[in-house]
Coordinates of C-alpha atoms in Angstrom, one line a residue:
M12 CA 7.7 -3.7 -4.7
R13 CA 8.4 -1.4 -1.7
I14 CA 9.9 -4.1 0.3
L15 CA 12.2 -5.3 -2.5
T16 CA 13.4 -1.7 -2.9
A17 CA 14.1 -1.5 0.8
L18 CA 16.1 -4.7 0.7
L19 CA 18.2 -3.3 -2.1
L20 CA 18.7 -0.1 -0.3
V21 CA 20.2 -2.0 2.7
S22 CA 23.1 -3.2 0.5
M23 CA 23.8 0.4 -0.6
F24 CA 23.5 1.6 3.0
I25 CA 26.2 -0.8 4.1
S26 CA 28.6 -0.1 1.3
G27 CA 28.2 3.6 1.8
C28 CA 28.7 3.6 5.6
S29 CA 30.8 0.5 6.0
Q30 CA 32.8 1.7 9.0
A31 CA 29.7 2.8 11.0
N32 CA 27.8 -0.4 10.3
E33 CA 30.7 -2.8 10.8
N34 CA 30.7 -2.2 14.5
V35 CA 27.0 -2.3 14.8
N36 CA 26.7 -5.6 12.9
K37 CA 29.5 -7.2 15.0
T38 CA 27.6 -6.3 18.1
E39 CA 24.3 -7.7 16.8
I40 CA 25.9 -11.0 15.8
K41 CA 27.4 -11.4 19.3
K42 CA 24.0 -11.0 20.8
E43 CA 22.4 -13.8 18.8
K44 CA 21.5 -17.0 20.5
K45 CA 24.1 -19.8 20.4
N46 CA 21.9 -22.2 18.4
V47 CA 21.6 -19.8 15.5
T48 CA 23.9 -20.6 12.6
Q49 CA 26.5 -18.2 11.4
D50 CA 24.6 -17.8 8.0
E51 CA 21.5 -16.7 9.9
K52 CA 23.4 -14.3 12.0
I53 CA 24.8 -12.7 8.9
I54 CA 21.4 -12.4 7.2
R55 CA 19.7 -11.0 10.3
S56 CA 22.6 -8.5 10.7
I57 CA 22.4 -7.4 7.1
L58 CA 18.7 -6.8 7.2
S59 CA 18.5 -5.2 10.7
P60 CA 18.4 -1.6 9.3
L61 CA 14.9 -2.4 8.0
K62 CA 13.6 -2.2 11.6
V63 CA 13.4 1.6 11.2
Q64 CA 10.7 1.0 8.5
G65 CA 8.7 -1.4 10.7
V66 CA 10.1 -4.5 9.0
E67 CA 11.6 -7.3 11.1
V68 CA 13.0 -10.7 10.2
K69 CA 10.9 -13.5 11.7
K70 CA 12.5 -16.6 10.4
V71 CA 15.5 -17.7 8.4
E72 CA 15.4 -21.3 6.9
P73 CA 17.4 -23.2 4.2
A74 CA 15.5 -23.1 1.0
E75 CA 14.9 -26.1 -1.3
V76 CA 15.7 -24.1 -4.4
K77 CA 19.2 -24.8 -5.8
V78 CA 21.5 -22.2 -7.3
P79 CA 25.0 -23.4 -8.3
G80 CA 27.7 -21.9 -6.1
F81 CA 25.2 -20.4 -3.5
K82 CA 23.4 -21.5 -0.4
V83 CA 19.8 -20.2 -0.6
Y84 CA 17.8 -19.2 2.5
E85 CA 14.1 -18.3 2.7
V86 CA 13.7 -15.3 4.9
T87 CA 10.2 -14.6 6.4
I88 CA 9.7 -10.9 7.0
D89 CA 7.1 -9.2 9.1
D90 CA 6.1 -5.9 7.4
K91 CA 4.1 -4.4 10.3
R92 CA 3.6 -1.1 8.5
N93 CA 1.8 -2.7 5.6
H94 CA 0.2 -5.5 7.7
R95 CA 1.7 -8.4 5.7
E96 CA 4.2 -11.2 5.9
I97 CA 6.7 -11.5 3.1
K98 CA 9.0 -14.4 2.1
K99 CA 12.2 -13.6 0.3
Y100 CA 15.3 -15.5 -0.8
V101 CA 18.8 -14.4 0.3
F102 CA 21.8 -16.0 -1.4
L103 CA 25.2 -16.6 0.3
S104 CA 28.1 -17.8 -1.8
K105 CA 29.7 -21.2 -0.8
K106 CA 33.2 -19.7 -1.4
G107 CA 34.2 -16.2 -0.4
N108 CA 32.1 -13.7 1.5
Y109 CA 29.5 -12.8 -1.1
L110 CA 25.8 -12.1 -0.5
A111 CA 23.0 -11.4 -3.0
L112 CA 19.5 -10.0 -2.2
E113 CA 18.3 -10.7 -5.7
M114 CA 19.0 -13.5 -8.2
F115 CA 17.7 -14.0 -11.7
K116 CA 17.7 -16.9 -14.0
Y117 CA 18.2 -15.9 -17.6
K118 CA 17.3 -17.4 -21.0
I119 CA 18.5 -16.3 -24.4
K120 CA 15.7 -16.3 -27.0
G121 CA 17.0 -15.1 -30.4
D122 CA 18.6 -11.7 -29.8
K123 CA 16.7 -11.2 -26.5
V124 CA 17.8 -12.0 -22.9
L125 CA 14.8 -13.0 -20.7
L126 CA 15.1 -12.6 -17.0
K127 CA 13.1 -14.5 -14.4
P128 CA 13.5 -13.5 -10.7
I129 CA 14.1 -16.4 -8.3
N130 CA 11.4 -15.9 -5.6
P131 CA 9.4 -18.1 -3.2
K132 CA 5.9 -19.1 -4.3
N133 CA 3.1 -17.0 -2.8
P134 CA 5.7 -14.5 -1.4
V135 CA 3.1 -12.1 0.2
K136 CA 0.5 -13.0 2.9
E137 CA -1.8 -10.3 4.1
L138 CA -2.2 -10.3 7.9
K139 CA -5.5 -9.8 9.7
T140 CA -5.5 -6.7 11.9
D141 CA -7.9 -4.4 13.8
V142 CA -9.6 -2.2 11.2
S143 CA -12.3 -0.7 13.5
F144 CA -10.7 2.7 13.1
V145 CA -12.1 3.0 9.5
R146 CA -15.7 2.9 10.9
K147 CA -14.9 5.9 13.0
V148 CA -13.6 7.7 9.9
D149 CA -16.7 6.7 8.1
E150 CA -18.9 8.3 10.7
M151 CA -16.8 11.5 10.5
L152 CA -17.6 11.8 6.8
T153 CA -21.3 11.1 7.2
K154 CA -21.6 13.6 10.0
A155 CA -19.9 16.2 7.8
N156 CA -22.3 15.5 4.9
I157 CA -19.5 14.2 2.6
P158 CA -21.4 11.6 0.5
H159 CA -19.0 8.7 -0.1
V160 CA -21.1 5.4 -0.1
I161 CA -21.9 3.6 -3.3
G162 CA -24.3 0.5 -3.2
K163 CA -26.1 -1.1 -0.4
S164 CA -25.0 -4.4 1.3
N165 CA -24.0 -5.9 4.7
R166 CA -20.6 -6.5 3.0
K167 CA -18.6 -3.2 3.2
V168 CA -15.3 -2.4 1.4
Y169 CA -13.5 0.8 2.3
I170 CA -11.3 2.3 -0.5
V171 CA -8.9 5.1 0.5
W172 CA -8.6 7.5 -2.5
D173 CA -7.5 10.9 -3.6
V174 CA -8.7 13.0 -6.5
F175 CA -5.1 13.2 -8.0
C176 CA -4.4 9.4 -7.6
P177 CA -3.9 8.0 -11.1
F178 CA -4.7 4.4 -10.0
C179 CA -7.9 5.6 -8.3
S180 CA -9.2 7.8 -11.1
A181 CA -8.9 5.0 -13.6
H182 CA -11.8 3.2 -11.8
F183 CA -14.1 6.2 -11.0
N184 CA -16.6 5.3 -13.7
Q185 CA -16.8 1.6 -12.6
L186 CA -17.6 2.0 -8.9
E187 CA -21.4 1.7 -9.2
E188 CA -21.1 -1.4 -11.5
I189 CA -18.5 -3.0 -9.2
A190 CA -20.8 -2.5 -6.2
R191 CA -23.8 -4.0 -8.0
K192 CA -21.9 -6.9 -9.6
N193 CA -20.3 -8.0 -6.3
N194 CA -23.3 -7.2 -4.0
V195 CA -21.0 -4.9 -1.9
E196 CA -21.2 -1.5 -0.3
I197 CA -18.2 0.6 -1.3
H198 CA -17.2 3.4 1.1
M199 CA -14.8 5.9 -0.6
I200 CA -12.6 7.4 2.2
P201 CA -10.7 10.5 1.0
L202 CA -7.1 11.1 1.9
A203 CA -5.5 14.3 0.7
V204 CA -2.1 13.0 -0.2
H205 CA -1.2 15.9 -2.5
G206 CA -1.8 18.6 0.1
E207 CA -3.9 21.7 -0.7
N208 CA -4.5 20.7 -4.3
S209 CA -6.1 17.5 -3.1
I210 CA -8.2 19.3 -0.5
K211 CA -9.6 21.7 -3.2
G212 CA -10.3 18.8 -5.4
L213 CA -12.1 16.9 -2.6
I214 CA -14.2 19.9 -1.8
Y215 CA -15.2 20.1 -5.5
Y216 CA -16.1 16.4 -5.4
T217 CA -18.2 17.0 -2.2
Q218 CA -20.1 19.8 -3.9
I219 CA -21.1 17.5 -6.8
A220 CA -21.8 14.5 -4.5
R221 CA -24.2 16.6 -2.4
E222 CA -26.1 17.5 -5.6
R223 CA -26.1 14.2 -7.4
G224 CA -24.8 11.5 -5.1
A225 CA -21.5 9.8 -4.7
A226 CA -21.7 7.5 -7.7
E227 CA -22.6 10.3 -10.1
A228 CA -19.9 12.5 -8.7
F229 CA -17.2 10.0 -9.5
K230 CA -18.6 9.6 -13.0
E231 CA -18.4 13.4 -13.4
L232 CA -14.8 13.3 -12.3
Y233 CA -14.0 10.5 -14.7
S234 CA -15.5 12.4 -17.6
L235 CA -12.9 15.1 -17.2
G236 CA -10.3 12.8 -18.7
N237 CA -12.1 9.5 -19.7
G238 CA -9.1 7.4 -18.6
D239 CA -6.4 9.9 -19.6
F240 CA -5.0 11.0 -16.2
M241 CA -3.0 13.9 -17.4
K242 CA -6.0 15.4 -19.2
Y243 CA -8.2 14.7 -16.2
A244 CA -5.8 16.4 -13.7
K245 CA -5.4 19.4 -16.0
N246 CA -9.2 19.8 -16.5
L247 CA -9.9 19.4 -12.8
E248 CA -7.4 22.0 -11.8
E249 CA -8.8 24.4 -14.4
K250 CA -12.3 23.9 -13.2
I251 CA -11.3 24.7 -9.6
K252 CA -9.2 27.8 -10.7
K253 CA -12.1 29.2 -12.8
G254 CA -14.5 29.2 -9.8
G255 CA -15.9 25.7 -10.0
I256 CA -16.4 25.5 -6.3
K257 CA -19.6 27.4 -5.4
L258 CA -19.8 26.4 -1.7
S259 CA -19.4 29.2 0.9
K260 CA -16.0 29.7 2.5
E261 CA -17.5 28.6 5.8
E262 CA -18.7 25.4 4.3
Q263 CA -15.4 24.8 2.5
N264 CA -13.5 25.3 5.8
K265 CA -15.8 22.7 7.6
I266 CA -15.1 20.2 4.8
K267 CA -11.4 21.0 5.0
E268 CA -11.3 20.4 8.8
T269 CA -13.0 17.1 8.4
L270 CA -10.5 16.0 5.8
K271 CA -7.7 16.9 8.0
N272 CA -9.2 14.9 10.9
V273 CA -9.7 11.9 8.5
E274 CA -6.1 12.2 7.5
K275 CA -4.9 12.2 11.1
E276 CA -6.9 9.1 11.9
L277 CA -5.7 7.2 8.9
L278 CA -2.1 8.1 9.4
K279 CA -2.3 7.1 13.1
N280 CA -3.4 3.7 11.9
G281 CA -0.7 3.3 9.3
V282 CA -2.8 4.1 6.2
R283 CA -0.8 6.7 4.2
A284 CA -1.1 5.7 0.5
T285 CA -3.8 5.7 -2.2
P286 CA -5.3 3.5 -3.2
T287 CA -5.6 1.4 0.0
I288 CA -8.4 -1.2 0.3
I289 CA -9.7 -2.1 3.8
Y290 CA -12.1 -5.0 4.3
A291 CA -13.4 -6.9 7.3
P292 CA -15.9 -9.8 7.0
P293 CA -19.4 -8.8 8.3
G294 CA -19.5 -8.5 12.1
E295 CA -15.8 -8.7 12.6
K296 CA -13.4 -6.0 14.0
K297 CA -10.4 -7.6 12.3
G298 CA -9.8 -7.5 8.6
Y299 CA -7.2 -6.7 5.9
I300 CA -5.5 -3.6 4.7
H301 CA -4.3 -3.8 1.1
V302 CA -1.9 -1.2 -0.1
G303 CA -2.4 -0.7 -3.8
F304 CA -5.0 -2.0 -6.1
K305 CA -6.6 -5.4 -5.7
P306 CA -9.8 -6.6 -7.4
I307 CA -12.8 -6.4 -5.1
E308 CA -13.9 -9.9 -5.9
E309 CA -10.6 -11.2 -4.5
V310 CA -10.9 -9.0 -1.4
L311 CA -14.3 -10.3 -0.6
K312 CA -13.0 -13.9 -0.5
E313 CA -10.9 -13.2 2.5
K314 CA -12.1 -14.6 5.9

């Protein structure tokens, strides 16, 4: 979704700053190799602003899909920031200078208009990358006595989470069962994406986890809303405000320092969102980083 939004923003960027980009685009087109077609030069030039987001065009090829009045190209994009390769169609008109980054096929059914986006099959391919950094983060949490491991197995999945992440909290009560069912060891790596509120919430989690273990701590958090995120967030904030954290200030500061160091290490390695799922096959340094939710059973199939 993020990459589609970025592509649409490129078109707005060009229309809003046409004069500034006109000169840049002309320069980039002149620098292309001679064997590159004019259509490819245009597409690469239009998408070049994505480089600032760590996104680069790898390949532009004519697509087999047919759209009346348009030449269709399949663009392969290297999304380095999110460790994935994305395929996207770009549409150039056969007459006149028109370009579309999105195209839909519509069907009228009764009084409804149904839209279907025209996209390549299997548009996203996760790329294998060095994920050894997450083991360093894991050790930092263990050393600071922040319980975060659920289950026991040689297959380890690392889930980056935050107490105020709606997608994360929806699964808090399922973690123990997921670990047992899939014979996997789940390492919950905290990332305070909501600043001081998140840190306080994570300190509260640590307090419970030290008393009852990580799995029970997550169940306790889930019980604050039972699937209703707004209710959960409100109850968690109230518990913290009413003195729910009993740890000494010294101990709270130690946990806070660890959380800050964990955050630095994750950001340094391009992990900045929750949930993010990290997995490397047993014994391997390289693995996969999934931004957003993906079923654990699917993650474990990756080699």
